[in-house]
Amino acid sequence: MTDQRPPVRISPSILSADFARLGEEVRAIEEAGADWVHIDVMDGHFVPNLTIGPMVVKALRPHSTLPFDVHLMISPVDHFIDAFAEAGADIITIHPEAGPHSHRTVQHIKSLGKQAGISLNPATPAKMLDYLIDDIDLVLIMSVNPGFGGQSFISNQLRKIEAVRKMIEKSGRDIRLEVDGGIDTVTAPQAIAAGADVLVAGTATFRGGPTAYADNIRRLRGL
Ligand code: DX5
Ligand code: ZN
């Protein structure tokens, strides 16, 4: 089974980029071999930090041809879905705790022609996916509590990655399994071995500035 999986994708989180030069940073990670661009949207309410809105996503769109992997940590989430879709998001991921009707929110994302993801916080069980797995394109396992870059990987999330990998295989659907938080050259191979096929990495991608990005990304792939 492992051998049939596609190579791991790297989705650098621009939360760790230089916010004064975001366009250049996005171009630099694309040139350095990133697969997706991970955009962390925080509202200071669902999570204790404030970051990026749809206007910034729209401003970044012309700077990259890569899929924009938009991670919404906002509540209520529903009334911002259209704005992020119009701004150029390709994948829109929500937390089930961020609204009363996750199934409806997923349907709405799909109706806009976008890929829909569900993100599970460290304390949220894999079981939360039982009645969503038939409709989603991506599961995002949080391996830190959302809100900030640079936190340590919570190791018990490896069990959840394994459990979700089994659920995905059982579903027979084409669903990406992404892991977010504390990914570095030590935890990346652990997450991949547990079944992840997309790694978000903020600190580990942007460390050392633009000249280091290609090496940083290559190392996360285990190359
Ligand atoms: C945390 C964000 C992550 C974060 C990852 O709330 O969802 O995407 O930026 O940062 P690192 O890779 O530094 O742990
Ligand atoms: Zn994220």
Coordinates of N, CA and C and ligand atoms in Angstrom, one line a residue:
M1 N 0.8 -1.2 0.0 CA 0.0 0.0 0.0 C 0.9 1.3 0.0
T2 N 1.9 1.2 0.9 CA 2.8 2.4 1.0 C 3.4 2.8 -0.4
D3 N 3.8 1.7 -1.1 CA 4.5 2.0 -2.4 C 3.6 2.6 -3.4
Q4 N 2.3 2.4 -3.3 CA 1.4 3.0 -4.3 C 1.0 4.4 -4.0
R5 N 1.4 4.9 -2.8 CA 1.1 6.3 -2.5 C 1.9 7.3 -3.3
P6 N 1.3 8.4 -3.7 CA 2.1 9.4 -4.4 C 3.2 10.0 -3.5
P7 N 4.2 10.6 -4.1 CA 5.3 11.2 -3.2 C 4.6 12.3 -2.4
V8 N 5.3 12.5 -1.2 CA 4.7 13.5 -0.3 C 4.7 14.9 -0.9
R9 N 3.7 15.6 -0.7 CA 3.6 17.0 -1.1 C 4.0 17.9 0.1
I10 N 4.7 19.0 -0.2 CA 5.0 20.0 0.8 C 4.2 21.3 0.6
S11 N 3.6 21.7 1.6 CA 2.7 22.9 1.6 C 3.3 23.9 2.6
P12 N 4.2 24.8 2.2 CA 4.8 25.7 3.2 C 3.7 26.7 3.8
S13 N 3.7 26.8 5.1 CA 2.8 27.8 5.7 C 3.4 29.2 5.6
I14 N 2.8 30.1 5.0 CA 3.3 31.4 4.8 C 3.2 32.2 6.1
L15 N 2.7 31.6 7.2 CA 2.7 32.2 8.5 C 4.1 32.5 8.9
S16 N 5.0 31.8 8.5 CA 6.4 32.0 8.9 C 7.2 32.8 7.8
A17 N 6.5 33.2 6.8 CA 7.2 34.1 5.8 C 7.4 35.5 6.3
D18 N 8.1 36.3 5.5 CA 8.3 37.7 5.8 C 7.0 38.4 5.3
F19 N 6.2 38.9 6.2 CA 4.9 39.5 5.8 C 5.1 40.8 5.0
A20 N 6.2 41.4 5.1 CA 6.4 42.6 4.4 C 6.8 42.3 2.9
R21 N 7.0 41.1 2.6 CA 7.4 40.7 1.2 C 6.7 39.4 0.8
L22 N 5.4 39.4 1.1 CA 4.7 38.1 0.9 C 4.7 37.6 -0.6
G23 N 4.5 38.5 -1.5 CA 4.5 38.1 -2.9 C 5.8 37.4 -3.3
E24 N 6.9 38.1 -2.9 CA 8.2 37.5 -3.2 C 8.4 36.2 -2.6
E25 N 7.9 36.1 -1.3 CA 8.1 34.8 -0.6 C 7.4 33.7 -1.2
V26 N 6.1 34.0 -1.7 CA 5.4 32.9 -2.4 C 6.1 32.5 -3.7
R27 N 6.6 33.5 -4.4 CA 7.4 33.1 -5.7 C 8.6 32.3 -5.3
A28 N 9.2 32.7 -4.2 CA 10.5 31.9 -3.8 C 10.2 30.5 -3.4
I29 N 9.1 30.2 -2.7 CA 8.8 28.8 -2.4 C 8.4 28.0 -3.6
E30 N 7.7 28.6 -4.5 CA 7.4 27.9 -5.8 C 8.6 27.5 -6.5
E31 N 9.6 28.5 -6.6 CA 10.8 28.2 -7.3 C 11.6 27.1 -6.6
A32 N 11.5 27.1 -5.3 CA 12.2 26.2 -4.4 C 11.6 24.8 -4.4
G33 N 10.5 24.6 -5.1 CA 9.9 23.2 -5.2 C 8.7 22.9 -4.4
A34 N 8.1 23.9 -3.7 CA 6.9 23.7 -3.0 C 5.8 23.2 -3.9
D35 N 4.9 22.4 -3.3 CA 3.8 21.8 -4.1 C 2.5 22.7 -4.0
W36 N 2.2 23.1 -2.8 CA 1.1 23.9 -2.5 C 1.5 25.1 -1.7
V37 N 0.7 26.1 -1.5 CA 0.9 27.3 -0.6 C -0.1 27.2 0.5
H38 N 0.3 27.0 1.7 CA -0.6 26.9 2.9 C -0.8 28.3 3.5
I39 N -2.1 28.7 3.5 CA -2.4 30.0 4.0 C -3.3 29.9 5.3
D40 N -2.7 30.3 6.4 CA -3.4 30.2 7.7 C -4.2 31.4 8.0
V41 N -5.5 31.2 8.0 CA -6.5 32.3 8.3 C -7.0 32.2 9.7
M42 N -6.7 33.3 10.5 CA -7.0 33.2 11.9 C -7.8 34.5 12.3
D43 N -8.8 34.3 13.2 CA -9.7 35.4 13.5 C -9.6 36.0 14.9
G44 N -8.6 35.6 15.7 CA -8.5 36.1 17.1 C -9.6 35.7 18.0
H45 N -10.4 34.7 17.5 CA -11.6 34.3 18.3 C -11.6 32.7 18.3
F46 N -11.7 32.1 17.2 CA -11.6 30.7 17.1 C -10.2 30.2 17.6
V47 N -9.2 31.0 17.2 CA -7.8 30.8 17.7 C -7.2 32.1 18.2
P48 N -6.3 32.1 19.1 CA -5.8 33.3 19.7 C -4.7 34.1 18.9
N49 N -5.0 34.3 17.6 CA -4.1 35.1 16.7 C -4.9 35.6 15.5
L50 N -4.4 36.6 14.9 CA -5.1 37.3 13.8 C -4.1 37.3 12.6
T51 N -4.6 36.9 11.4 CA -3.6 36.8 10.3 C -4.1 37.4 9.0
I52 N -4.6 36.6 8.1 CA -4.8 36.9 6.7 C -6.3 36.9 6.4
G53 N -6.7 37.9 5.6 CA -8.1 37.8 5.1 C -8.1 37.6 3.6
P54 N -9.3 37.6 3.0 CA -9.4 37.3 1.5 C -8.7 38.3 0.6
M55 N -8.6 39.5 1.1 CA -7.9 40.5 0.3 C -6.4 40.2 0.0
V56 N -5.8 39.6 1.1 CA -4.4 39.2 1.0 C -4.3 38.0 0.0
V57 N -5.2 37.1 0.2 CA -5.2 35.9 -0.7 C -5.3 36.4 -2.2
K58 N -6.2 37.3 -2.4 CA -6.4 37.8 -3.8 C -5.1 38.5 -4.3
A59 N -4.5 39.2 -3.4 CA -3.3 40.0 -3.8 C -2.1 39.0 -4.1
L60 N -2.1 37.8 -3.4 CA -1.1 36.9 -3.7 C -1.3 36.0 -4.9
R61 N -2.6 35.9 -5.3 CA -2.9 35.0 -6.4 C -2.1 35.1 -7.7
P62 N -1.8 36.3 -8.1 CA -1.0 36.4 -9.4 C 0.5 36.0 -9.2
H63 N 0.9 35.9 -8.0 CA 2.3 35.6 -7.7 C 2.6 34.1 -7.8
S64 N 1.6 33.2 -7.9 CA 1.9 31.8 -7.9 C 0.9 31.0 -8.7
T65 N 1.4 29.9 -9.3 CA 0.5 29.0 -10.1 C 0.2 27.8 -9.2
L66 N 0.7 27.7 -8.0 CA 0.5 26.6 -7.1 C -0.9 26.6 -6.5
P67 N -1.4 25.4 -6.2 CA -2.7 25.4 -5.5 C -2.6 26.2 -4.1
F68 N -3.6 27.0 -3.9 CA -3.7 27.7 -2.6 C -4.5 26.9 -1.6
D69 N -3.8 26.5 -0.6 CA -4.3 25.5 0.4 C -4.7 26.4 1.6
V70 N -6.0 26.8 1.7 CA -6.4 27.8 2.6 C -7.1 27.1 3.9
H71 N -6.4 27.4 5.0 CA -6.8 26.7 6.3 C -7.5 27.8 7.1
L72 N -8.9 27.6 7.2 CA -9.7 28.6 7.9 C -9.8 28.3 9.4
M73 N -9.3 29.1 10.2 CA -9.4 29.0 11.7 C -10.2 30.2 12.1
I74 N -11.5 30.2 11.6 CA -12.4 31.3 11.9 C -13.8 30.8 12.2
S75 N -14.4 31.5 13.1 CA -15.8 31.1 13.5 C -16.6 32.3 13.8
P76 N -17.8 32.4 13.2 CA -18.4 31.4 12.3 C -17.7 31.5 10.9
V77 N -17.7 30.4 10.3 CA -16.9 30.3 9.1 C -17.7 30.5 7.8
D78 N -19.0 30.2 7.8 CA -19.8 30.1 6.6 C -19.8 31.3 5.7
H79 N -19.9 32.5 6.4 CA -20.1 33.7 5.6 C -18.8 34.2 4.9
F80 N -17.7 33.5 5.2 CA -16.4 33.9 4.5 C -16.0 32.9 3.4
I81 N -16.7 31.8 3.3 CA -16.3 30.8 2.3 C -16.3 31.4 0.8
D82 N -17.3 32.1 0.5 CA -17.4 32.7 -0.9 C -16.3 33.6 -1.1
A83 N -16.0 34.4 -0.2 CA -14.9 35.4 -0.3 C -13.5 34.8 -0.6
F84 N -13.3 33.7 0.2 CA -12.0 33.0 -0.1 C -12.0 32.3 -1.4
A85 N -13.1 31.7 -1.8 CA -13.2 31.0 -3.1 C -12.9 32.1 -4.2
E86 N -13.6 33.2 -4.1 CA -13.4 34.2 -5.1 C -12.0 34.8 -5.1
A87 N -11.4 34.8 -4.0 CA -10.0 35.4 -3.9 C -9.0 34.5 -4.5
G88 N -9.3 33.2 -4.8 CA -8.4 32.3 -5.4 C -8.0 31.1 -4.7
A89 N -8.7 30.8 -3.6 CA -8.4 29.5 -2.9 C -8.7 28.3 -3.8
D90 N -7.9 27.3 -3.7 CA -8.2 26.0 -4.4 C -8.7 25.0 -3.5
I91 N -8.2 24.9 -2.3 CA -8.6 24.0 -1.3 C -9.0 24.8 -0.1
I92 N -10.2 24.6 0.4 CA -10.7 25.3 1.6 C -11.0 24.3 2.7
T93 N -10.2 24.5 3.8 CA -10.3 23.6 4.9 C -11.0 24.3 6.1
I94 N -11.9 23.6 6.7 CA -12.6 24.2 7.9 C -12.4 23.2 9.1
H95 N -12.6 23.8 10.3 CA -12.7 23.0 11.5 C -14.2 22.7 11.8
P96 N -14.5 21.5 12.1 CA -15.9 21.2 12.4 C -16.5 22.0 13.6
E97 N -15.6 22.4 14.5 CA -16.1 23.2 15.7 C -16.4 24.6 15.3
A98 N -16.1 25.0 14.0 CA -16.2 26.4 13.7 C -17.6 26.8 13.1
G99 N -18.5 25.9 13.1 CA -19.8 26.1 12.6 C -20.7 25.0 13.0
P100 N -22.0 25.3 13.0 CA -23.0 24.2 13.5 C -23.2 23.1 12.4
H101 N -22.9 23.4 11.2 CA -23.3 22.4 10.1 C -22.2 22.1 9.2
S102 N -21.2 21.4 9.6 CA -20.0 21.1 8.8 C -20.4 20.5 7.5
H103 N -21.4 19.6 7.5 CA -21.7 18.9 6.2 C -22.2 19.9 5.2
R104 N -23.0 20.8 5.7 CA -23.6 21.8 4.8 C -22.4 22.7 4.3
T105 N -21.5 23.1 5.2 CA -20.4 23.9 4.8 C -19.5 23.2 3.7
V106 N -19.3 21.9 3.9 CA -18.5 21.1 2.9 C -19.3 21.2 1.5
Q107 N -20.6 21.0 1.6 CA -21.4 21.0 0.3 C -21.2 22.4 -0.4
H108 N -21.2 23.4 0.5 CA -21.1 24.7 -0.1 C -19.8 25.0 -0.8
I109 N -18.7 24.5 -0.1 CA -17.4 24.6 -0.7 C -17.3 23.9 -2.1
K110 N -17.9 22.7 -2.1 CA -17.9 21.9 -3.3 C -18.7 22.6 -4.4
S111 N -19.8 23.2 -4.0 CA -20.7 23.8 -5.0 C -20.0 25.0 -5.7
L112 N -18.9 25.5 -5.0 CA -18.2 26.6 -5.6 C -17.0 26.1 -6.5
G113 N -17.0 24.8 -6.7 CA -15.9 24.2 -7.5 C -14.6 24.1 -6.8
K114 N -14.6 24.2 -5.5 CA -13.3 24.1 -4.7 C -13.2 22.7 -4.0
Q115 N -12.0 22.4 -3.6 CA -11.8 21.2 -2.9 C -12.1 21.5 -1.4
A116 N -12.7 20.5 -0.7 CA -13.1 20.8 0.7 C -12.3 19.9 1.6
G117 N -11.8 20.6 2.7 CA -11.0 19.9 3.7 C -11.6 20.0 5.1
I118 N -11.4 19.0 5.9 CA -11.8 19.0 7.3 C -10.6 18.9 8.2
S119 N -10.4 19.9 9.1 CA -9.3 19.9 10.0 C -9.7 19.4 11.4
L120 N -8.9 18.5 12.0 CA -9.1 18.0 13.3 C -8.1 18.5 14.3
N121 N -8.5 19.3 15.3 CA -7.7 19.7 16.4 C -7.1 18.5 17.1
P122 N -6.0 18.8 17.9 CA -5.4 17.6 18.6 C -6.4 16.8 19.5
A123 N -7.4 17.5 20.1 CA -8.3 16.8 20.9 C -9.6 16.3 20.2
T124 N -9.6 16.6 18.9 CA -10.8 16.1 18.1 C -10.6 14.7 17.6
P125 N -11.5 13.8 17.8 CA -11.3 12.4 17.4 C -11.5 12.2 15.9
A126 N -10.8 11.2 15.4 CA -10.9 10.8 14.0 C -12.4 10.5 13.6
K127 N -13.1 10.0 14.6 CA -14.5 9.7 14.4 C -15.4 10.8 13.9
M128 N -14.9 12.0 14.1 CA -15.6 13.2 13.6 C -15.8 13.1 12.1
L129 N -15.0 12.3 11.4 CA -15.0 12.3 10.0 C -16.1 11.3 9.5
D130 N -16.6 10.5 10.4 CA -17.5 9.3 9.9 C -18.5 9.7 8.8
Y131 N -19.2 10.8 9.0 CA -20.3 11.2 8.1 C -19.9 12.4 7.2
L132 N -18.6 12.6 7.1 CA -18.1 13.7 6.2 C -17.2 13.1 5.1
I133 N -16.6 11.9 5.4 CA -15.6 11.3 4.6 C -16.1 11.1 3.1
D134 N -17.4 10.9 2.9 CA -17.9 10.6 1.6 C -17.8 11.9 0.7
D135 N -17.6 13.0 1.3 CA -17.7 14.3 0.6 C -16.5 15.1 0.5
I136 N -15.5 14.8 1.3 CA -14.3 15.7 1.4 C -13.2 15.2 0.5
D137 N -12.3 16.2 0.3 CA -11.1 15.9 -0.6 C -9.8 15.9 0.2
L138 N -9.9 16.3 1.5 CA -8.7 16.4 2.3 C -9.0 16.4 3.8
V139 N -8.2 15.7 4.5 CA -8.2 15.8 6.0 C -6.9 16.4 6.5
L140 N -7.1 17.4 7.3 CA -5.9 18.1 7.9 C -5.8 17.8 9.4
I141 N -4.8 17.0 9.7 CA -4.6 16.7 11.2 C -3.7 17.8 11.8
M142 N -4.2 18.4 12.8 CA -3.4 19.4 13.5 C -2.5 18.7 14.5
S143 N -1.2 18.8 14.3 CA -0.3 18.2 15.3 C 0.3 19.2 16.3
V144 N -0.4 20.4 16.3 CA -0.2 21.4 17.4 C -1.6 22.0 17.6
N145 N -1.8 22.7 18.7 CA -3.0 23.5 18.8 C -2.9 24.7 17.9
P146 N -3.9 24.9 17.1 CA -3.8 26.0 16.1 C -3.7 27.4 16.7
G147 N -3.0 28.2 16.0 CA -2.9 29.6 16.4 C -1.5 30.2 16.1
F148 N -0.5 29.4 16.2 CA 0.9 29.9 16.1 C 1.8 28.9 15.4
G149 N 2.8 29.5 14.7 CA 3.8 28.6 14.1 C 4.9 28.4 15.2
G150 N 5.8 27.5 14.9 CA 6.9 27.2 15.8 C 6.6 26.4 17.0
Q151 N 5.5 25.7 17.1 CA 5.2 24.9 18.3 C 5.7 23.5 18.1
S152 N 5.8 22.7 19.2 CA 6.3 21.3 19.1 C 5.2 20.3 18.7
F153 N 5.6 19.4 17.8 CA 4.7 18.3 17.3 C 4.2 17.5 18.5
I154 N 2.9 17.3 18.5 CA 2.2 16.5 19.6 C 2.2 15.0 19.1
S155 N 3.0 14.2 19.7 CA 3.3 12.8 19.1 C 2.1 11.9 19.0
N156 N 1.1 12.1 20.0 CA 0.0 11.2 19.9 C -0.9 11.4 18.7
Q157 N -0.6 12.5 18.0 CA -1.4 12.7 16.7 C -1.0 11.7 15.6
L158 N 0.2 11.0 15.8 CA 0.6 9.9 14.9 C -0.5 8.8 14.8
R159 N -1.0 8.5 16.0 CA -2.1 7.5 16.1 C -3.3 7.9 15.3
K160 N -3.6 9.2 15.4 CA -4.8 9.7 14.6 C -4.5 9.7 13.1
I161 N -3.3 10.0 12.7 CA -2.9 9.9 11.3 C -3.1 8.5 10.8
E162 N -2.6 7.5 11.6 CA -2.8 6.1 11.2 C -4.3 5.7 11.1
A163 N -5.1 6.2 12.0 CA -6.5 5.9 12.0 C -7.2 6.5 10.8
V164 N -6.8 7.7 10.5 CA -7.5 8.4 9.4 C -7.0 7.8 8.1
R165 N -5.7 7.4 8.0 CA -5.3 6.7 6.8 C -6.1 5.5 6.5
K166 N -6.4 4.7 7.6 CA -7.3 3.5 7.4 C -8.7 3.9 6.9
M167 N -9.2 5.0 7.5 CA -10.6 5.4 7.1 C -10.6 5.8 5.6
I168 N -9.5 6.5 5.2 CA -9.4 6.9 3.8 C -9.4 5.7 2.9
E169 N -8.5 4.7 3.3 CA -8.4 3.5 2.4 C -9.7 2.8 2.3
K170 N -10.4 2.7 3.5 CA -11.7 2.0 3.5 C -12.7 2.7 2.6
S171 N -12.6 4.0 2.6 CA -13.6 4.8 1.8 C -13.4 4.6 0.3
G172 N -12.1 4.3 -0.1 CA -11.8 4.1 -1.5 C -11.8 5.4 -2.3
R173 N -11.9 6.5 -1.6 CA -11.9 7.8 -2.2 C -10.5 8.4 -2.3
D174 N -10.4 9.4 -3.2 CA -9.1 10.1 -3.4 C -9.1 11.3 -2.4
I175 N -8.5 11.0 -1.3 CA -8.5 12.1 -0.2 C -7.1 12.3 0.2
R176 N -6.6 13.5 0.3 CA -5.3 13.8 0.8 C -5.3 13.8 2.3
L177 N -4.2 13.4 2.9 CA -4.1 13.4 4.4 C -2.9 14.3 4.7
E178 N -3.2 15.4 5.3 CA -2.3 16.5 5.5 C -2.0 16.7 7.0
V179 N -0.8 17.0 7.3 CA -0.5 17.2 8.7 C 0.1 18.6 8.9
D180 N -0.3 19.2 10.0 CA 0.1 20.6 10.2 C 0.5 20.9 11.6
G181 N 1.8 21.4 11.7 CA 2.3 21.8 13.0 C 3.5 21.0 13.5
G182 N 4.6 21.8 13.7 CA 5.8 21.1 14.3 C 6.4 20.1 13.3
I183 N 6.2 20.3 12.0 CA 6.8 19.4 11.1 C 8.3 19.9 10.8
D184 N 9.2 18.9 11.0 CA 10.6 19.2 10.7 C 11.3 17.9 10.2
T185 N 12.6 17.9 10.1 CA 13.2 16.7 9.5 C 13.1 15.5 10.4
V186 N 12.8 15.7 11.7 CA 12.5 14.5 12.6 C 11.1 14.0 12.5
T187 N 10.2 15.0 12.5 CA 8.7 14.6 12.6 C 8.2 14.3 11.2
A188 N 8.8 14.8 10.1 CA 8.2 14.6 8.8 C 8.2 13.1 8.5
P189 N 9.3 12.4 8.7 CA 9.3 10.9 8.3 C 8.3 10.1 9.2
Q190 N 8.1 10.6 10.5 CA 7.2 9.9 11.3 C 5.7 10.1 10.8
A191 N 5.4 11.4 10.4 CA 4.1 11.6 9.8 C 3.9 10.9 8.5
I192 N 4.9 10.8 7.7 CA 4.8 10.0 6.4 C 4.6 8.5 6.7
A193 N 5.4 8.0 7.7 CA 5.2 6.6 8.0 C 3.9 6.3 8.5
A194 N 3.2 7.2 9.2 CA 1.9 7.0 9.8 C 0.8 7.1 8.7
G195 N 1.2 7.7 7.5 CA 0.2 7.7 6.5 C -0.1 9.1 5.8
A196 N 0.6 10.1 6.3 CA 0.4 11.5 5.7 C 1.0 11.5 4.3
D197 N 0.3 12.3 3.4 CA 0.8 12.5 2.1 C 1.0 14.0 1.7
V198 N 0.6 14.9 2.7 CA 0.9 16.3 2.5 C 1.4 16.8 3.8
L199 N 2.5 17.5 3.8 CA 3.1 18.1 5.0 C 3.1 19.6 4.9
V200 N 2.5 20.2 6.0 CA 2.5 21.7 6.1 C 3.8 22.0 6.9
A201 N 4.6 23.0 6.5 CA 5.7 23.3 7.2 C 6.0 24.8 7.1
G202 N 5.9 25.5 8.2 CA 6.2 26.9 8.3 C 7.6 27.2 8.6
T203 N 7.9 27.0 9.9 CA 9.3 27.3 10.4 C 10.3 26.5 9.6
A204 N 10.0 25.2 9.3 CA 11.1 24.4 8.7 C 11.3 24.8 7.2
T205 N 10.3 25.4 6.6 CA 10.5 25.9 5.2 C 11.3 27.2 5.2
F206 N 10.8 28.2 6.0 CA 11.3 29.5 5.9 C 12.6 29.8 6.7
R207 N 13.0 28.9 7.5 CA 14.3 29.0 8.2 C 15.4 29.3 7.3
G208 N 16.2 30.4 7.6 CA 17.4 30.6 6.8 C 17.3 31.5 5.6
G209 N 16.0 31.9 5.3 CA 15.8 32.9 4.2 C 15.8 32.2 2.9
P210 N 15.4 33.0 1.8 CA 15.2 32.4 0.5 C 16.2 31.5 -0.1
T211 N 17.5 31.7 0.2 CA 18.5 30.8 -0.4 C 18.5 29.4 0.2
A212 N 17.8 29.3 1.4 CA 17.7 28.0 2.0 C 16.5 27.2 1.7
Y213 N 15.5 27.8 1.0 CA 14.2 27.2 0.9 C 14.2 25.9 0.1
A214 N 15.0 25.8 -0.9 CA 15.0 24.6 -1.8 C 15.6 23.4 -0.9
D215 N 16.6 23.7 -0.2 CA 17.2 22.6 0.6 C 16.3 22.2 1.7
N216 N 15.6 23.2 2.3 CA 14.7 23.0 3.4 C 13.6 22.1 3.0
I217 N 13.0 22.4 1.8 CA 11.9 21.6 1.2 C 12.4 20.2 0.9
R218 N 13.5 20.1 0.3 CA 14.1 18.8 -0.1 C 14.3 17.9 1.1
R219 N 14.8 18.5 2.2 CA 15.0 17.7 3.4 C 13.7 17.2 4.0
L220 N 12.6 18.0 3.9 CA 11.3 17.6 4.4 C 10.8 16.4 3.6
R221 N 11.2 16.3 2.4 CA 10.7 15.1 1.6 C 11.6 13.9 1.9
G222 N 12.6 14.1 2.7 CA 13.5 12.9 3.1 C 14.5 12.7 2.0
L223 N 14.8 13.7 1.2 CA 15.8 13.5 0.1 C 17.1 14.1 0.4
Ligands
DX5_1 C1 -0.9 26.7 13.2 C2 -1.0 26.7 11.7 C3 0.2 26.1 11.0 C4 1.5 26.7 11.4 C5 2.6 25.7 11.2 O1 -2.1 27.2 13.7 O2 -2.1 26.1 11.2 O3 0.0 26.0 9.6 O4 1.8 27.8 10.7 O5 3.8 26.2 11.6 P1 5.1 25.4 12.0 O6 5.4 24.6 10.8 O7 6.1 26.4 12.3 O8 4.7 24.5 13.2
ZN2 ZN -2.4 25.6 9.0

